[in-house]
GROMACS .gro file of C-alpha atoms in nm:
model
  154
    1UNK     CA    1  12.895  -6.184  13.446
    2UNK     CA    2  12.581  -6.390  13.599
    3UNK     CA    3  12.335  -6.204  13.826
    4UNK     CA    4  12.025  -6.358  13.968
    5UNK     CA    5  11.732  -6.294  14.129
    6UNK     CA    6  11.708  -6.524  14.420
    7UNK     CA    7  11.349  -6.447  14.498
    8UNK     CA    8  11.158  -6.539  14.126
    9UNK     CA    9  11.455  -6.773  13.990
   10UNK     CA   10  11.554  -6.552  13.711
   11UNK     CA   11  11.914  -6.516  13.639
   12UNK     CA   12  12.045  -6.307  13.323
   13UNK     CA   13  12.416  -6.355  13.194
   14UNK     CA   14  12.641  -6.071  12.944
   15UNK     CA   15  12.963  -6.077  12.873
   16UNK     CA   16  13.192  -5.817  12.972
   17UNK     CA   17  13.298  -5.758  12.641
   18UNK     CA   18  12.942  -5.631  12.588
   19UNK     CA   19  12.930  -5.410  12.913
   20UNK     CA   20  13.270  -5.257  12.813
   21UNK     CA   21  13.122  -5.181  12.451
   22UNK     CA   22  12.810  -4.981  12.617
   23UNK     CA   23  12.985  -4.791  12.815
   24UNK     CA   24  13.229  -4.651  12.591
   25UNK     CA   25  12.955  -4.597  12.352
   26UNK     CA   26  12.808  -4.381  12.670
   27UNK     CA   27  13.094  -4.165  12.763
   28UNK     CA   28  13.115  -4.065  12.360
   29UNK     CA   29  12.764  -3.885  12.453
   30UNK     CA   30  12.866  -3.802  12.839
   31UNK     CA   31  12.735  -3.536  12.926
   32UNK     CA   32  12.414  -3.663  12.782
   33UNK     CA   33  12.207  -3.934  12.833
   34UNK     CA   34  12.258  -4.207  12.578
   35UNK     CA   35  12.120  -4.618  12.531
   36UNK     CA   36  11.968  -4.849  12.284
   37UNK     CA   37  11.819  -5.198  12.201
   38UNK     CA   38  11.927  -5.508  12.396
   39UNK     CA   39  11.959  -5.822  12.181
   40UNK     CA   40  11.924  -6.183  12.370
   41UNK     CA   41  11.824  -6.490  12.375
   42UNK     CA   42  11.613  -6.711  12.674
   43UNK     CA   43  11.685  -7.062  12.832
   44UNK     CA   44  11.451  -7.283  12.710
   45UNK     CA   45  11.248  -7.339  13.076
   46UNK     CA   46  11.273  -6.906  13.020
   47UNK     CA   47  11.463  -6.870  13.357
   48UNK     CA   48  11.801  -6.765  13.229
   49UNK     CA   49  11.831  -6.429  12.993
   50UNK     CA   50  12.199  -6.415  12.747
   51UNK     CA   51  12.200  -6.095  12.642
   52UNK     CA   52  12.474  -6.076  12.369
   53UNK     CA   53  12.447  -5.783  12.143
   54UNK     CA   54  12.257  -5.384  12.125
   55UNK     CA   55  12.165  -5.247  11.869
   56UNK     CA   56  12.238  -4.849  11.838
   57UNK     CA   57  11.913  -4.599  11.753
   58UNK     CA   58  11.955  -4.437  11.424
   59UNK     CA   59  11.706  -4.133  11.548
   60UNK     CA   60  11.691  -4.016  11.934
   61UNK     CA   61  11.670  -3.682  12.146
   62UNK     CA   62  11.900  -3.702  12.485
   63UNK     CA   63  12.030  -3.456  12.754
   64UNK     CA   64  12.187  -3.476  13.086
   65UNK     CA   65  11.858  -3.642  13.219
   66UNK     CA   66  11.670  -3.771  12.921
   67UNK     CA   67  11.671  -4.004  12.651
   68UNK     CA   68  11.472  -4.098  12.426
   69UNK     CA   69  11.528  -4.317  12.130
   70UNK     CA   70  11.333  -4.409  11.764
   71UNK     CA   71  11.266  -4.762  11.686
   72UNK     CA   72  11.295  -4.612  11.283
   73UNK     CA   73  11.554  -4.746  11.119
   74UNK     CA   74  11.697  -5.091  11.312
   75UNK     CA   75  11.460  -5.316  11.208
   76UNK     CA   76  11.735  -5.476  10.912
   77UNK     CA   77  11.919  -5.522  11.189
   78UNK     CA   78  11.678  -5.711  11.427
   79UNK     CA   79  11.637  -5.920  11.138
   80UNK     CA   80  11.971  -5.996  11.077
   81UNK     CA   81  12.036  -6.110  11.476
   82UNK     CA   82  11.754  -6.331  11.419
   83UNK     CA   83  11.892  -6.490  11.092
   84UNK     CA   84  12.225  -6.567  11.278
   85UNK     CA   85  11.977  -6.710  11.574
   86UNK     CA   86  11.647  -6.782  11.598
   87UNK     CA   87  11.643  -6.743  11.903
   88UNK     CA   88  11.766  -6.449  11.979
   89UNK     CA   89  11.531  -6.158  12.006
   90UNK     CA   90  11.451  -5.806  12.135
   91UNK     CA   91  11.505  -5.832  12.516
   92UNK     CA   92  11.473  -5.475  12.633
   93UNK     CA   93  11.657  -5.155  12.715
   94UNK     CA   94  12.017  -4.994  12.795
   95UNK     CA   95  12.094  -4.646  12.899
   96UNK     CA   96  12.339  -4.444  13.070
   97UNK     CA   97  12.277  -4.201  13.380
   98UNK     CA   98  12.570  -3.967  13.343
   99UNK     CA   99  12.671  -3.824  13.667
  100UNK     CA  100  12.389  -4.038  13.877
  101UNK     CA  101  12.353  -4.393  14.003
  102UNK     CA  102  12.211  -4.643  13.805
  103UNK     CA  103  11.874  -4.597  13.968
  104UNK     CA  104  11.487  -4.614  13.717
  105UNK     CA  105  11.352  -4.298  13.738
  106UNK     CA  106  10.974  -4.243  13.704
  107UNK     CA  107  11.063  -4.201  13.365
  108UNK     CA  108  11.231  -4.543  13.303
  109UNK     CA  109  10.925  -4.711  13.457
  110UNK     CA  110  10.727  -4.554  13.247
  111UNK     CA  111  10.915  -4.666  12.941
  112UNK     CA  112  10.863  -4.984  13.072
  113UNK     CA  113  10.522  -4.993  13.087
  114UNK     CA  114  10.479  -4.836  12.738
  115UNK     CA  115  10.707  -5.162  12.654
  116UNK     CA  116  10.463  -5.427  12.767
  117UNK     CA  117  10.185  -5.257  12.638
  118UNK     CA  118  10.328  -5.235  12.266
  119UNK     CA  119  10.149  -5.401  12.059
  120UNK     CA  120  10.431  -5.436  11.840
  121UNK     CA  121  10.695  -5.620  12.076
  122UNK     CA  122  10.564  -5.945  12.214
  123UNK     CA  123  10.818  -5.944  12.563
  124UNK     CA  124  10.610  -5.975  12.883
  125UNK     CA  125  10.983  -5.971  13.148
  126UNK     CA  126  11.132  -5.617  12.929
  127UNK     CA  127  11.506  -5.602  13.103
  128UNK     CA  128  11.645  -5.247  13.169
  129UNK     CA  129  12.010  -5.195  13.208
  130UNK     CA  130  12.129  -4.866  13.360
  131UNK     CA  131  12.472  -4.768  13.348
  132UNK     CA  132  12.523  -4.502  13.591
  133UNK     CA  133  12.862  -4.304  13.465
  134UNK     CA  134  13.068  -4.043  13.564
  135UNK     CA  135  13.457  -3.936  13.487
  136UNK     CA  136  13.560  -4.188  13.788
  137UNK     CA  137  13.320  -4.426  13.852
  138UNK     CA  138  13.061  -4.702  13.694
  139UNK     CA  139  12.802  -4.906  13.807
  140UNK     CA  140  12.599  -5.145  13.627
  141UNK     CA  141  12.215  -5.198  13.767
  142UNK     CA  142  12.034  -5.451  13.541
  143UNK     CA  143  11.654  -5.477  13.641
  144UNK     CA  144  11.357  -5.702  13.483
  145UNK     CA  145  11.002  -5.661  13.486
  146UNK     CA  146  10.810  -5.950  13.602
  147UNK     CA  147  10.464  -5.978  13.718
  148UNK     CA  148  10.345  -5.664  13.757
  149UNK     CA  149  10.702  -5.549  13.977
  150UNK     CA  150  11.063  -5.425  13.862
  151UNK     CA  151  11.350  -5.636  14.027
  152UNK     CA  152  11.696  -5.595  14.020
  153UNK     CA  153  11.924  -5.827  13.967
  154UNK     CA  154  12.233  -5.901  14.203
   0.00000   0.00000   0.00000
């Protein structure tokens, strides 16, 4: 799947393999709120976003509207995506919104923010993929953060 954001030039590509893999790791936690780590790797002119793996939390709290996750425990595994690539890299954040659309709440934004102004991750664009679930439908809404403003992509 390629989405794009006509109006900055962005455009961010996962496969559906991935997107299959997230959700079923979501409905294991349905009714709760679950996500993790996106994994990915930029074009070189940084327009175009792969994102091609996630990498689970080991520590977390979640309910129907709330998830939060530990960074303890994953970075072996950061490490080991960027020994297979050196390019790829921490791109940003997947969760689920069981029973809702795949909407940020104030929440989400705020996790955002907290993301850019980490000392200890070095993304200025943080992408945030929402998978809003329920026990009949799905829908994916992948948003980036760029200059000062979330988009979404389409």
């Amino acid at each position: 799947m390629i989405l794009k954001i006509e109006k900055i030039g962005l455009s961010l590509e996962v496969e559906d393999e991935l997107l299959n893999k997230l959700l079923e790791i979501g409905k294991t936690h349905y009714p709760k709120e679950f996500g993790g780590f996106l994994i990915g790797y930029y074009s070189e002119n940084n327009m175009h976003l792969h994102i091609t793996d996630t990498i689970l939390p080991k520590k977390y709290q979640a309910s129907k509207y709330n998830f939060e996750r530990s960074t303890k425990g994953i970075e072996n595994e950061l490490v080991e995506f960027y020994a297979e690539n050196l390019r790829k890299i921490y791109i940003g954040e997947w969760h689920t919104h069981p029973d809702n659309s795949p909407i940020p709440s104030a929440t989400d934004i705020s996790a955002i923010n907290t993301i850019i102004n980490s000392k200890k991750t070095s993304i200025a664009n943080p992408v945030l993929l929402i998978i809003g679930c329920s026990n009949t439908t799905v829908d994916f809404g992948f948003y980036v953060w760029f200059e000062n403003k979330l988009y979404k992509y389409e």
